[in-house]
Short mmCIF file of the N, C-alpha and C atoms (twelve columns), coordinates in Angstrom:
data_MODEL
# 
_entry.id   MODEL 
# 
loop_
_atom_site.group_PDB 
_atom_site.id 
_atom_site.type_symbol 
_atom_site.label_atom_id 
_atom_site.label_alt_id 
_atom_site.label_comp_id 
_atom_site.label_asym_id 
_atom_site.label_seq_id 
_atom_site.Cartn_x 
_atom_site.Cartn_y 
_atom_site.Cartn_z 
_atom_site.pdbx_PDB_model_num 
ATOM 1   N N  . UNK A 1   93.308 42.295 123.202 1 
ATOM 2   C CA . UNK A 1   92.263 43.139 123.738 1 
ATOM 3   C C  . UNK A 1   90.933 42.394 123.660 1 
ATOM 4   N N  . UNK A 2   90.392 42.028 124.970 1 
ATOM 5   C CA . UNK A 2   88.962 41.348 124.755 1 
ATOM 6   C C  . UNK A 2   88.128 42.440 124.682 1 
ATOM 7   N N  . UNK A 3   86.496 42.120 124.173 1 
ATOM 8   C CA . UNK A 3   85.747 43.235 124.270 1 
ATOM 9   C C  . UNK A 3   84.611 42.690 125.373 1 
ATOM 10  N N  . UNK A 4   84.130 44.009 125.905 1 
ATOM 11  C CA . UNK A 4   82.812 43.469 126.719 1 
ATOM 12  C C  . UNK A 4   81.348 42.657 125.532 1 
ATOM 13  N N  . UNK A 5   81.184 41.207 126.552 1 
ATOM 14  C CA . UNK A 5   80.009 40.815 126.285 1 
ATOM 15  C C  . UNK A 5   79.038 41.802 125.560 1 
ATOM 16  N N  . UNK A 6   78.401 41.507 124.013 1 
ATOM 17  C CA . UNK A 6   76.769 42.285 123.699 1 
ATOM 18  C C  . UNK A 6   75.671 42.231 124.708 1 
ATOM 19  N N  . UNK A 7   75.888 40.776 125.035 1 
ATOM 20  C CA . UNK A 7   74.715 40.138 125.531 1 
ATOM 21  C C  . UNK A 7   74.978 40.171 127.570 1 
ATOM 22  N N  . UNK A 8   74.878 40.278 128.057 1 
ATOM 23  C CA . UNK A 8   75.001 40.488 129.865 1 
ATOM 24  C C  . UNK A 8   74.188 39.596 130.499 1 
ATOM 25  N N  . UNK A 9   74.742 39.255 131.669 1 
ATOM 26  C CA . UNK A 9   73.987 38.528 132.745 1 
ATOM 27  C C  . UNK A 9   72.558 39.051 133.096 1 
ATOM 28  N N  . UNK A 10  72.633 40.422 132.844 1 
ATOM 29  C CA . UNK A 10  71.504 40.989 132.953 1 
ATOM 30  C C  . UNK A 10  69.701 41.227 132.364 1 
ATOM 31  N N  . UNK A 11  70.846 40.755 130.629 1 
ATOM 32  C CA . UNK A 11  69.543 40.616 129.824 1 
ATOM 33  C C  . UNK A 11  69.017 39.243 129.758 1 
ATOM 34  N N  . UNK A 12  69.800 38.332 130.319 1 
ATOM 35  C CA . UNK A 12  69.544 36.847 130.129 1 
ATOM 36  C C  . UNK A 12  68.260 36.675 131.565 1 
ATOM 37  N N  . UNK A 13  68.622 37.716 132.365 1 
ATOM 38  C CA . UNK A 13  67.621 37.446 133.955 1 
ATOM 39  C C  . UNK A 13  66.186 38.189 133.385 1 
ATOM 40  N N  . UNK A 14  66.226 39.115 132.990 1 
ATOM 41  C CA . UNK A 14  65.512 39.869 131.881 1 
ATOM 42  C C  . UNK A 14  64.487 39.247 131.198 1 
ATOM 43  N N  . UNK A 15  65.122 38.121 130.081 1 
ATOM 44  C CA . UNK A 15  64.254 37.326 129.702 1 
ATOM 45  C C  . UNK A 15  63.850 35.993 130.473 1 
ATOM 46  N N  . UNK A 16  64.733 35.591 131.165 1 
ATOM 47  C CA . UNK A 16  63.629 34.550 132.312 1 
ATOM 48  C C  . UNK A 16  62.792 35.185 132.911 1 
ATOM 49  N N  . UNK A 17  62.135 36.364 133.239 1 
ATOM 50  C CA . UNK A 17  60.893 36.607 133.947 1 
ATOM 51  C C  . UNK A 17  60.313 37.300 133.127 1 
ATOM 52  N N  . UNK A 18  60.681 37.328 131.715 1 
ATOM 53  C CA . UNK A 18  59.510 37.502 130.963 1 
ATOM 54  C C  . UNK A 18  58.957 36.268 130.278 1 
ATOM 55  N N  . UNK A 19  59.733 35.064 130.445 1 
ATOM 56  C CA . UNK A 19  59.369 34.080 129.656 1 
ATOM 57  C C  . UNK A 19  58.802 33.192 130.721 1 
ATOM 58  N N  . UNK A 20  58.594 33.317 132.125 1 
ATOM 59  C CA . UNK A 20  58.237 32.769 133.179 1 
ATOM 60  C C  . UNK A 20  56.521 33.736 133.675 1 
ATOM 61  N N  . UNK A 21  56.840 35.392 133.247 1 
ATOM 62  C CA . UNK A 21  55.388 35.736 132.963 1 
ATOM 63  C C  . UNK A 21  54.777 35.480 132.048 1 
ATOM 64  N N  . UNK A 22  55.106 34.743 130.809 1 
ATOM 65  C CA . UNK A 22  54.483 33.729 129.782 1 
ATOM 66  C C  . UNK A 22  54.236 32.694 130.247 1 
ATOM 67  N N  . UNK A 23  54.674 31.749 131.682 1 
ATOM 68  C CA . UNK A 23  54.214 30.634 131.773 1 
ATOM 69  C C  . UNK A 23  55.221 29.813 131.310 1 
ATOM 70  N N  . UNK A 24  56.678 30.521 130.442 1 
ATOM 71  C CA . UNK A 24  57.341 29.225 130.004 1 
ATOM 72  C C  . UNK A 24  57.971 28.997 131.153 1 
ATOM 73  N N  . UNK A 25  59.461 27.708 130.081 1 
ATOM 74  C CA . UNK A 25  60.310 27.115 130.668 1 
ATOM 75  C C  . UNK A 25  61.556 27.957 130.460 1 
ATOM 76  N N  . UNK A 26  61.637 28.214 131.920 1 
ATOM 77  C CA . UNK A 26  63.620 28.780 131.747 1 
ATOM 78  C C  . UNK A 26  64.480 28.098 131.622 1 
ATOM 79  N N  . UNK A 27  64.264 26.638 132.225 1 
ATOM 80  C CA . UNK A 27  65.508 25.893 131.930 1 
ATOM 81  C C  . UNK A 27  66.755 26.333 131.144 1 
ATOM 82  N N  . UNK A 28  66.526 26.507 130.136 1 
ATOM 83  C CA . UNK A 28  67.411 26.618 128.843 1 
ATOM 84  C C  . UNK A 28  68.259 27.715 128.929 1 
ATOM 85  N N  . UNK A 29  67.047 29.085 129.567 1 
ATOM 86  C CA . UNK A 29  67.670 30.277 129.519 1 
ATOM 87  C C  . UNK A 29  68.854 30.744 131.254 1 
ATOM 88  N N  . UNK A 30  68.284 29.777 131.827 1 
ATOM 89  C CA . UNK A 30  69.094 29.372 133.156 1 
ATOM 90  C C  . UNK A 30  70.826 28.622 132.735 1 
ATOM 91  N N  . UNK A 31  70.454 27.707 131.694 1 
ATOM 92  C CA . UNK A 31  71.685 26.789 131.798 1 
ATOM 93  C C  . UNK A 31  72.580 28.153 130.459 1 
ATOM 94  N N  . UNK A 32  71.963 28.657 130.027 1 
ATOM 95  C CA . UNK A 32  72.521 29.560 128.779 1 
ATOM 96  C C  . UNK A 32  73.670 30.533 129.700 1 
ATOM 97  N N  . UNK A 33  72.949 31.121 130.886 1 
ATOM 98  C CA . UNK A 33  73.394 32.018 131.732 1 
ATOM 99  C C  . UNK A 33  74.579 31.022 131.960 1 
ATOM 100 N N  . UNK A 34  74.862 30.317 132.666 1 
ATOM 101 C CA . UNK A 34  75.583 29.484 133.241 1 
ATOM 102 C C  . UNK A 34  76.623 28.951 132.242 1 
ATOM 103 N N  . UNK A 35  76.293 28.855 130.764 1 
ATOM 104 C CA . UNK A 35  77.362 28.305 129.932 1 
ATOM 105 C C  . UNK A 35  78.331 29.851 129.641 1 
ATOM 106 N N  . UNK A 36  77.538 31.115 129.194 1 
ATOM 107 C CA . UNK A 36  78.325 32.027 129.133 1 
ATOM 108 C C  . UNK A 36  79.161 32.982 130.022 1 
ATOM 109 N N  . UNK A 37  78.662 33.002 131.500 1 
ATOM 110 C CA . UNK A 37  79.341 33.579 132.600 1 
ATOM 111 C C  . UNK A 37  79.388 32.645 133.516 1 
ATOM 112 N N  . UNK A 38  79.347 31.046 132.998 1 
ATOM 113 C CA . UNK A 38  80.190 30.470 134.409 1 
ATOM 114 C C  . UNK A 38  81.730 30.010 134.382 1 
ATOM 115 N N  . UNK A 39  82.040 29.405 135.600 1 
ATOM 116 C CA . UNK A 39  83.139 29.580 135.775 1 
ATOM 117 C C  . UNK A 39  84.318 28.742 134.544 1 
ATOM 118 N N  . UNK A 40  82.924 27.881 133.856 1 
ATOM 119 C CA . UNK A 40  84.606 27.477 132.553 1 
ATOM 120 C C  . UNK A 40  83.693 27.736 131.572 1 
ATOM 121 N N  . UNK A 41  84.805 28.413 130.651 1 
ATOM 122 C CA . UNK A 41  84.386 29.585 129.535 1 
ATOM 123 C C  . UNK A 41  84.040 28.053 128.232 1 
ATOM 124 N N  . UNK A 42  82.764 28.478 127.756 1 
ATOM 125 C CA . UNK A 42  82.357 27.807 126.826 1 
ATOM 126 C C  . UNK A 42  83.145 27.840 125.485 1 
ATOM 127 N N  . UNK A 43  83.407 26.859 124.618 1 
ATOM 128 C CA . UNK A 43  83.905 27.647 123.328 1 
ATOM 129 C C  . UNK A 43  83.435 28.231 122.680 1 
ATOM 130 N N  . UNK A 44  83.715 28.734 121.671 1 
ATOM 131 C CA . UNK A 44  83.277 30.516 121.015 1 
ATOM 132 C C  . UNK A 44  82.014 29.851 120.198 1 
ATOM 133 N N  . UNK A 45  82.577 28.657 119.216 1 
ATOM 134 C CA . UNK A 45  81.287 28.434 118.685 1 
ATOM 135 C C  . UNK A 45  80.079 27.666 119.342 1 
ATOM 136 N N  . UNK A 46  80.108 26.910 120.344 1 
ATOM 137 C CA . UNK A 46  78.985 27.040 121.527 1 
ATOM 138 C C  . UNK A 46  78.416 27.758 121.891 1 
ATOM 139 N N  . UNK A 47  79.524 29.064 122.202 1 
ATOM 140 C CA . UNK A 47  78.813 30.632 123.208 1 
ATOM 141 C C  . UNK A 47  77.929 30.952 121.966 1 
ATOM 142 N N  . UNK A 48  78.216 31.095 120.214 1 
ATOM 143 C CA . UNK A 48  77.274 32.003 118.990 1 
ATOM 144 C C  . UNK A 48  76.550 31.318 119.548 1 
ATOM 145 N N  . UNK A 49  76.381 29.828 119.492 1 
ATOM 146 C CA . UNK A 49  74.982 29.383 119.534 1 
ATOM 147 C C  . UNK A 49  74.124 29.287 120.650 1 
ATOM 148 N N  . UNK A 50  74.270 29.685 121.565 1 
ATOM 149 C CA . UNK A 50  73.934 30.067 123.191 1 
ATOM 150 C C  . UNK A 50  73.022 31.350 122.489 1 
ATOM 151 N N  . UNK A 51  74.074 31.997 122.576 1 
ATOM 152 C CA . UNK A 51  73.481 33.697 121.815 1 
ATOM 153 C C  . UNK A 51  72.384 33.917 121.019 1 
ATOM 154 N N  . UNK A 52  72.504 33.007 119.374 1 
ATOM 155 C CA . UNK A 52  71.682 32.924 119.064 1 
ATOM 156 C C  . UNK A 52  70.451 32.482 119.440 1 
ATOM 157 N N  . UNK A 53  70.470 31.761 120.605 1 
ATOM 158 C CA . UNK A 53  69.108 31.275 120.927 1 
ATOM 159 C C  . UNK A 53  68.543 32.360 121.686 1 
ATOM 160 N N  . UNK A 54  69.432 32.929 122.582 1 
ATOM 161 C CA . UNK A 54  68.912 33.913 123.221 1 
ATOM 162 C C  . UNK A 54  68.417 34.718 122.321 1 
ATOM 163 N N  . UNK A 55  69.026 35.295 121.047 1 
ATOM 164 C CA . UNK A 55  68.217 36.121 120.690 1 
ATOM 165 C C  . UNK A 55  66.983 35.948 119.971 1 
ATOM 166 N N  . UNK A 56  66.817 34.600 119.938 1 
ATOM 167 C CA . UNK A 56  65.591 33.995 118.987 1 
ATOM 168 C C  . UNK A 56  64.045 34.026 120.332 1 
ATOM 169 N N  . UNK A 57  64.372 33.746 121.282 1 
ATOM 170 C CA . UNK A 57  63.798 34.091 122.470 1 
ATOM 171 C C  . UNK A 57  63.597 35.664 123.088 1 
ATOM 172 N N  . UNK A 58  64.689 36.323 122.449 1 
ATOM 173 C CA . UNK A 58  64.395 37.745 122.949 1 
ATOM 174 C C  . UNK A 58  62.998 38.277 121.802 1 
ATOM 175 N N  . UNK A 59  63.261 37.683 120.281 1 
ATOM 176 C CA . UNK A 59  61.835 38.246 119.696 1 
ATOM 177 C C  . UNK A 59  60.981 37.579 119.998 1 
ATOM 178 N N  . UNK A 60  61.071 36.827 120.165 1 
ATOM 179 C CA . UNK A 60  59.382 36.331 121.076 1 
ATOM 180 C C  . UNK A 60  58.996 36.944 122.233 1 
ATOM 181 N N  . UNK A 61  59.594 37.161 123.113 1 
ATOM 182 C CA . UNK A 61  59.012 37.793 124.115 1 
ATOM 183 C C  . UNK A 61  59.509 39.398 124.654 1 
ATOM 184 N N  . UNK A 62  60.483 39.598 124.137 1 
ATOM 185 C CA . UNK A 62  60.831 41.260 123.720 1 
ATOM 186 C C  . UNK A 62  62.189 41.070 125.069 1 
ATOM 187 N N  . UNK A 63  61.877 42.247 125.300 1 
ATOM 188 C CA . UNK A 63  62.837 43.129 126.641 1 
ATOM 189 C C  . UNK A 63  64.467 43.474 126.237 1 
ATOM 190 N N  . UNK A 64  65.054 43.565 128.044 1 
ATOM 191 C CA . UNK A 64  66.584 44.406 126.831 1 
ATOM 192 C C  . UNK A 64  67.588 43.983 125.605 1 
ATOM 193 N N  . UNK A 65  67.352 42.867 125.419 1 
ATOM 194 C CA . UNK A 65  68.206 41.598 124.481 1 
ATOM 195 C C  . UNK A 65  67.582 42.368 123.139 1 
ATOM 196 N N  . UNK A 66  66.059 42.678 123.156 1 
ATOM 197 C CA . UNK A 66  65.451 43.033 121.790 1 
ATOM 198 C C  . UNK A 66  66.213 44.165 121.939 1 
ATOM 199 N N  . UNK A 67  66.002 45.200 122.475 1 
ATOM 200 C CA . UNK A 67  66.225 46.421 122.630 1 
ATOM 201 C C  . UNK A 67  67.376 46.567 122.190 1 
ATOM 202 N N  . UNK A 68  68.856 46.080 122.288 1 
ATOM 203 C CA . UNK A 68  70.201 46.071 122.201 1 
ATOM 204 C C  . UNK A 68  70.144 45.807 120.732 1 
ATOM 205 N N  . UNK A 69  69.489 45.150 120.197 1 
ATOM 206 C CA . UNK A 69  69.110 44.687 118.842 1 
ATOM 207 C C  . UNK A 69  68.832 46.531 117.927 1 
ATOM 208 N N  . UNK A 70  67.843 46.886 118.718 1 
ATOM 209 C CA . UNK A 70  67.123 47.842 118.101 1 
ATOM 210 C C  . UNK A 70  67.905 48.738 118.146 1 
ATOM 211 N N  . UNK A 71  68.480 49.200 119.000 1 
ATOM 212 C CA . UNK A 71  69.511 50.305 118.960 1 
ATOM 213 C C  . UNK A 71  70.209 50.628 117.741 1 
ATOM 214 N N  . UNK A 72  70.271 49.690 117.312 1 
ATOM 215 C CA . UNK A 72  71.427 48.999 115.664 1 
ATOM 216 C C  . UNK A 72  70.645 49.783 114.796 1 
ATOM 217 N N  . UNK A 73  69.434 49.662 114.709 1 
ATOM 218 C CA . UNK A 73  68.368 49.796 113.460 1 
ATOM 219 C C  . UNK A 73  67.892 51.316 113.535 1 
ATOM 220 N N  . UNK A 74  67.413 51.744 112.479 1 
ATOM 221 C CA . UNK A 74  66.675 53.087 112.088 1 
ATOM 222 C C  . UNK A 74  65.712 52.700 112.560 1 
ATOM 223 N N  . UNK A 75  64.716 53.862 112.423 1 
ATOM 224 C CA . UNK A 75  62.946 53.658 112.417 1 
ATOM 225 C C  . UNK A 75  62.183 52.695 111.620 1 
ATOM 226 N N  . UNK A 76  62.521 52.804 110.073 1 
ATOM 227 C CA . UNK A 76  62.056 51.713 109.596 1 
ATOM 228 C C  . UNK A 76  62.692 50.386 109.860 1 
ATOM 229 N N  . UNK A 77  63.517 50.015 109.994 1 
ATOM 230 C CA . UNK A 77  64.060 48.794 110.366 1 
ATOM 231 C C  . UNK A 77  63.333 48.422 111.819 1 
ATOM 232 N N  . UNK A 78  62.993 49.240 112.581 1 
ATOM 233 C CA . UNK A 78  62.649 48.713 114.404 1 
ATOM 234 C C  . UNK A 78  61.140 48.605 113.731 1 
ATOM 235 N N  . UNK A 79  60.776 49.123 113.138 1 
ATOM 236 C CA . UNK A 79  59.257 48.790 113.171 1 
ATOM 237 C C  . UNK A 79  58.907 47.496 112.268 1 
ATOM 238 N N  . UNK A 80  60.000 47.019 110.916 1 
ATOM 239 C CA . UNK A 80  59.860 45.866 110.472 1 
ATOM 240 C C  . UNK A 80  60.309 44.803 111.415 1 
ATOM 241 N N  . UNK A 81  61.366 44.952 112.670 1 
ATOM 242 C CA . UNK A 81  61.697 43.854 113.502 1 
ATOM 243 C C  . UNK A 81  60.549 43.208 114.078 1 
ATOM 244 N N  . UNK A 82  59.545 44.827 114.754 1 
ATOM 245 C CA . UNK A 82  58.528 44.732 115.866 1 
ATOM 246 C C  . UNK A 82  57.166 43.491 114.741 1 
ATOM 247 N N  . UNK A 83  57.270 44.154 113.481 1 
ATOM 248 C CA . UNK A 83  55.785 43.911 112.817 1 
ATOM 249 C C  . UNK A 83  56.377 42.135 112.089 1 
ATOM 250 N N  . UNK A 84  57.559 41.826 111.832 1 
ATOM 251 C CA . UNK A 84  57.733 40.183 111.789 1 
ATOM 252 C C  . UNK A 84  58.837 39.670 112.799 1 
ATOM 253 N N  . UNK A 85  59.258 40.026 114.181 1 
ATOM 254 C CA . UNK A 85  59.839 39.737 115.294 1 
ATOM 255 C C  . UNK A 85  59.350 37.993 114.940 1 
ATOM 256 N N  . UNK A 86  58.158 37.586 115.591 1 
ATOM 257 C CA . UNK A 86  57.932 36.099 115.381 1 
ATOM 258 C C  . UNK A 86  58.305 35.283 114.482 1 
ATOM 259 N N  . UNK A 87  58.174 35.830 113.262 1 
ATOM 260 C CA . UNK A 87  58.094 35.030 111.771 1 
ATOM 261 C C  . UNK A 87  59.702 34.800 112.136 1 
ATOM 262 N N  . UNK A 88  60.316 36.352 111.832 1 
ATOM 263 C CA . UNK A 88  62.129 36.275 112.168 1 
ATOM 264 C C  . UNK A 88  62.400 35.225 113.099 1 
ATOM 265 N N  . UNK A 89  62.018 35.177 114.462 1 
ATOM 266 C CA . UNK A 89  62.281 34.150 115.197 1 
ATOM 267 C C  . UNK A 89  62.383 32.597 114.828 1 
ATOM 268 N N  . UNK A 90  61.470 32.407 113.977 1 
ATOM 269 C CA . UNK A 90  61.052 30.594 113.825 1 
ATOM 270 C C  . UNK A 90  61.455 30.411 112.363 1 
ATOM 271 N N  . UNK A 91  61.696 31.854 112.109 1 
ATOM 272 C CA . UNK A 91  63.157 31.046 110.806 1 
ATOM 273 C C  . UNK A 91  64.251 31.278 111.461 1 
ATOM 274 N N  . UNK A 92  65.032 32.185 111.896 1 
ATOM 275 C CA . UNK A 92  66.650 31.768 112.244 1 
ATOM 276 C C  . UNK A 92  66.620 30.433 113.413 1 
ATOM 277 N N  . UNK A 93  65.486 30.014 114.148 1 
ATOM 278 C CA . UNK A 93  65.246 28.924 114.739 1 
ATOM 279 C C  . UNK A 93  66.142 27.516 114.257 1 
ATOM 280 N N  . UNK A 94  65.251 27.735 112.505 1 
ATOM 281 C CA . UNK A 94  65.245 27.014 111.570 1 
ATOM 282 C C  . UNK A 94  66.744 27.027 110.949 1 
ATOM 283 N N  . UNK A 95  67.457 28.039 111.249 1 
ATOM 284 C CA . UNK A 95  68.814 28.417 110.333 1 
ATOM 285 C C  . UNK A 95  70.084 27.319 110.743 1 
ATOM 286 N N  . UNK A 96  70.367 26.580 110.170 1 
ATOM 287 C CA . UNK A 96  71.698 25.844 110.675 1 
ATOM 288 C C  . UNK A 96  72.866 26.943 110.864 1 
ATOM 289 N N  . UNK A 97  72.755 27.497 109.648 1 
ATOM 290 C CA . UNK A 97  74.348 28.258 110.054 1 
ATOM 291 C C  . UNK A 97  73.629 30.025 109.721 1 
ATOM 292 N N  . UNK A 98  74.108 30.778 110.283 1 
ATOM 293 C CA . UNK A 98  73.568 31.972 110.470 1 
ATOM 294 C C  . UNK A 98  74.274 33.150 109.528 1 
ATOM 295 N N  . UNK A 99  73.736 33.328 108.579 1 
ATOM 296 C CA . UNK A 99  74.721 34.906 107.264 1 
ATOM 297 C C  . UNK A 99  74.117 35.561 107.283 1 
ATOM 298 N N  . UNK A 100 74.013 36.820 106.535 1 
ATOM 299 C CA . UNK A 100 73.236 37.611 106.285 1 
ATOM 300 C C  . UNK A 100 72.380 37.302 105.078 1 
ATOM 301 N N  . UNK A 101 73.326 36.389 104.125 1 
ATOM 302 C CA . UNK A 101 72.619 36.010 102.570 1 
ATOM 303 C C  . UNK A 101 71.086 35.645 102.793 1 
ATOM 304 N N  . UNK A 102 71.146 34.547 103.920 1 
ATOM 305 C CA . UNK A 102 69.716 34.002 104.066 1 
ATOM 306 C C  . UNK A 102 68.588 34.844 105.314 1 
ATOM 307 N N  . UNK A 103 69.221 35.040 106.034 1 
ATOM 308 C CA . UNK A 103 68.625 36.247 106.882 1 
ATOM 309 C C  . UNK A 103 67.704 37.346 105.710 1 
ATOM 310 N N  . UNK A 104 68.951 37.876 104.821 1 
ATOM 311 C CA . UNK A 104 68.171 38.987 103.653 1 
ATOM 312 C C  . UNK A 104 67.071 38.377 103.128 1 
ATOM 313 N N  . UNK A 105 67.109 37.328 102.869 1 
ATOM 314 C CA . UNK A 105 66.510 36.707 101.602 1 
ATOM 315 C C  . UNK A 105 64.738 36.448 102.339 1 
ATOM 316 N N  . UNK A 106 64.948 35.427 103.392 1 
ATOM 317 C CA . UNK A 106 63.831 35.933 104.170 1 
ATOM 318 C C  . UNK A 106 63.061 37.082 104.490 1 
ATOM 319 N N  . UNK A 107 63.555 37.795 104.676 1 
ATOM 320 C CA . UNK A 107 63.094 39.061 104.969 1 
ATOM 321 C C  . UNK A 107 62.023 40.053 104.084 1 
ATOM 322 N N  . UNK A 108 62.755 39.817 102.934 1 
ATOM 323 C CA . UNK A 108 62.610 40.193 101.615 1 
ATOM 324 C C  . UNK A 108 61.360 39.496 100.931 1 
ATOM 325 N N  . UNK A 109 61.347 37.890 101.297 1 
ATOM 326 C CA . UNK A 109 60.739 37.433 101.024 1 
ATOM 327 C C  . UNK A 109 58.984 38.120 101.729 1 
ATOM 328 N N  . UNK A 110 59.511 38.476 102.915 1 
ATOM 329 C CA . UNK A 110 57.890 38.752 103.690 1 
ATOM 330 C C  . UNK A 110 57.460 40.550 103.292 1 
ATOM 331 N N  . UNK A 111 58.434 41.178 101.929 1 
ATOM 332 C CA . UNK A 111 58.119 41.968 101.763 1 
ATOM 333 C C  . UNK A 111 58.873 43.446 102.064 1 
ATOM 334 N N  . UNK A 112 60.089 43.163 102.874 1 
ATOM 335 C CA . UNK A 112 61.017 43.997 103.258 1 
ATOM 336 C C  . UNK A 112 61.740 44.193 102.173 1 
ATOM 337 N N  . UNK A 113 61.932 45.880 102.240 1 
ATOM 338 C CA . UNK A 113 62.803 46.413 100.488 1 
ATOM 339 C C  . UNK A 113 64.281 45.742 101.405 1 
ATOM 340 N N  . UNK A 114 65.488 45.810 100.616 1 
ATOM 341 C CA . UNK A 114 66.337 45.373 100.559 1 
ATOM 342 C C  . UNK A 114 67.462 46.008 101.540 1 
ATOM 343 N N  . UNK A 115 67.124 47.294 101.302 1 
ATOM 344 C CA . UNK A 115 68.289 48.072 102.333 1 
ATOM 345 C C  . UNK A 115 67.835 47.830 104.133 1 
ATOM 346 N N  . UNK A 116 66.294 47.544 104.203 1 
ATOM 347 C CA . UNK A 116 66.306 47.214 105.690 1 
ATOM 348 C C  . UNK A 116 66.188 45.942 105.569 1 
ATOM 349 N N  . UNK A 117 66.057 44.860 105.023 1 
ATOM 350 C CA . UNK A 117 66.647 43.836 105.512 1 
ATOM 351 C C  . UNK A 117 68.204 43.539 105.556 1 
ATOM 352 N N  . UNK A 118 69.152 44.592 104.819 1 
ATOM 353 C CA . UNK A 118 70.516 44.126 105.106 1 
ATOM 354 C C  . UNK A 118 70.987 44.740 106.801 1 
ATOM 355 N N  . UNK A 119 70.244 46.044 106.602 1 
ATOM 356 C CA . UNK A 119 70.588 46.517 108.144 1 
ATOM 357 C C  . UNK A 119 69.989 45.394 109.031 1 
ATOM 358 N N  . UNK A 120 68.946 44.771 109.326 1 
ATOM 359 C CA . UNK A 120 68.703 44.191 110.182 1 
ATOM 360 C C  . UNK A 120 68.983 42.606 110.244 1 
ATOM 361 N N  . UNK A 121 69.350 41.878 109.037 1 
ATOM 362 C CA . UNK A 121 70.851 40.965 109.035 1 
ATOM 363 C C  . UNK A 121 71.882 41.530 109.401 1 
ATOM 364 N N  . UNK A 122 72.592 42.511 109.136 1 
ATOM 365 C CA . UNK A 122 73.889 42.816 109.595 1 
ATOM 366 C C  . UNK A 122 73.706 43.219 111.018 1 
ATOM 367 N N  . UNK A 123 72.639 43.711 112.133 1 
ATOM 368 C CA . UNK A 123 72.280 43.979 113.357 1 
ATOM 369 C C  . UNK A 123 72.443 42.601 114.205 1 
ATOM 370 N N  . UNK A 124 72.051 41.799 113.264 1 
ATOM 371 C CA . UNK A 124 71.130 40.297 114.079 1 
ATOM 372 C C  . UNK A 124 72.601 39.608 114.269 1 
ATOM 373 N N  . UNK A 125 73.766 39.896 113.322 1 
ATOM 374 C CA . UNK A 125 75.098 39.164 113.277 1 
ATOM 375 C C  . UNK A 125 75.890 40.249 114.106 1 
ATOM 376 N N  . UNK A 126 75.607 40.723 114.163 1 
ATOM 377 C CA . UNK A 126 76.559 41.545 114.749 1 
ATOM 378 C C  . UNK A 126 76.451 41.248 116.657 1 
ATOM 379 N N  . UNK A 127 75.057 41.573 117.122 1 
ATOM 380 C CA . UNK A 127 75.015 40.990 118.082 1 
ATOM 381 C C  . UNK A 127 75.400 39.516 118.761 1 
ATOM 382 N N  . UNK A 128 75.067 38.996 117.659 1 
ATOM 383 C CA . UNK A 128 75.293 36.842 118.167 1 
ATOM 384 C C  . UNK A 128 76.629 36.546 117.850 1 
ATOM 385 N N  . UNK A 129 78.012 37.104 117.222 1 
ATOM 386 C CA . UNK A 129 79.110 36.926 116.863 1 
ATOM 387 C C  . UNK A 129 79.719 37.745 118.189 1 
# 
């Protein structure tokens, strides 16, 4: 039994014209599209890391990729995503391999009690796996 994609063709077009009304470069988020819905299927641990980038790009510049994120989370958890979204970004940037151990630990570190940083490690893995 396969399951449907977290992530869609849709949210990936999503964030190229929000990262193109920033002035960036899509490149990346163009060839990302293309590694996960083109016609030869990437391997699994390629596709996490496709994913993960996407989602390191979705907190920087928001839209439905964040949103799919948020759904996961309570109130307090969406408002700690919204209030260190960036910081979060340019450490899992930084993350070679992606857990929740170090995800928490960060988090925590910027002041997050413990129970919403596990929800929003266990959100952030749940989506990119």
């Amino acid at each position: 039994m396969t399951r449907a994609p977290v992530i869609t063709g849709s949210d990936i077009d999503d964030l190229v014209t929000r990262v193109r009304r920033a002035a960036g470069d899509t490149t990346e988020l163009e060839a990302a599209k293309a590694t996960l819905f083109g016609p030869a299927n990437a391997a699994p641990a390629h596709a996490r890391l496709v994913r993960q980038r996407l989602l390191t790009v979705a907190l920087r510049h928001g839209g439905d990729l964040l949103t799919k994120l948020l759904t996961r989370l309570g109130p307090r958890e969406i408002a700690v995503v919204r209030r260190h979204a960036h910081r979060l970004a340019h450490f899992l940037e930084g993350l070679e391999i992606w857990s929740a151990k170090p995800i928490m630990l960060s988090l925590m570190r910027s002041g997050v009690p413990y129970i919403e940083a596990e929800s929003i490690a266990f959100a952030i893995l749940l989506l990119v796996w």
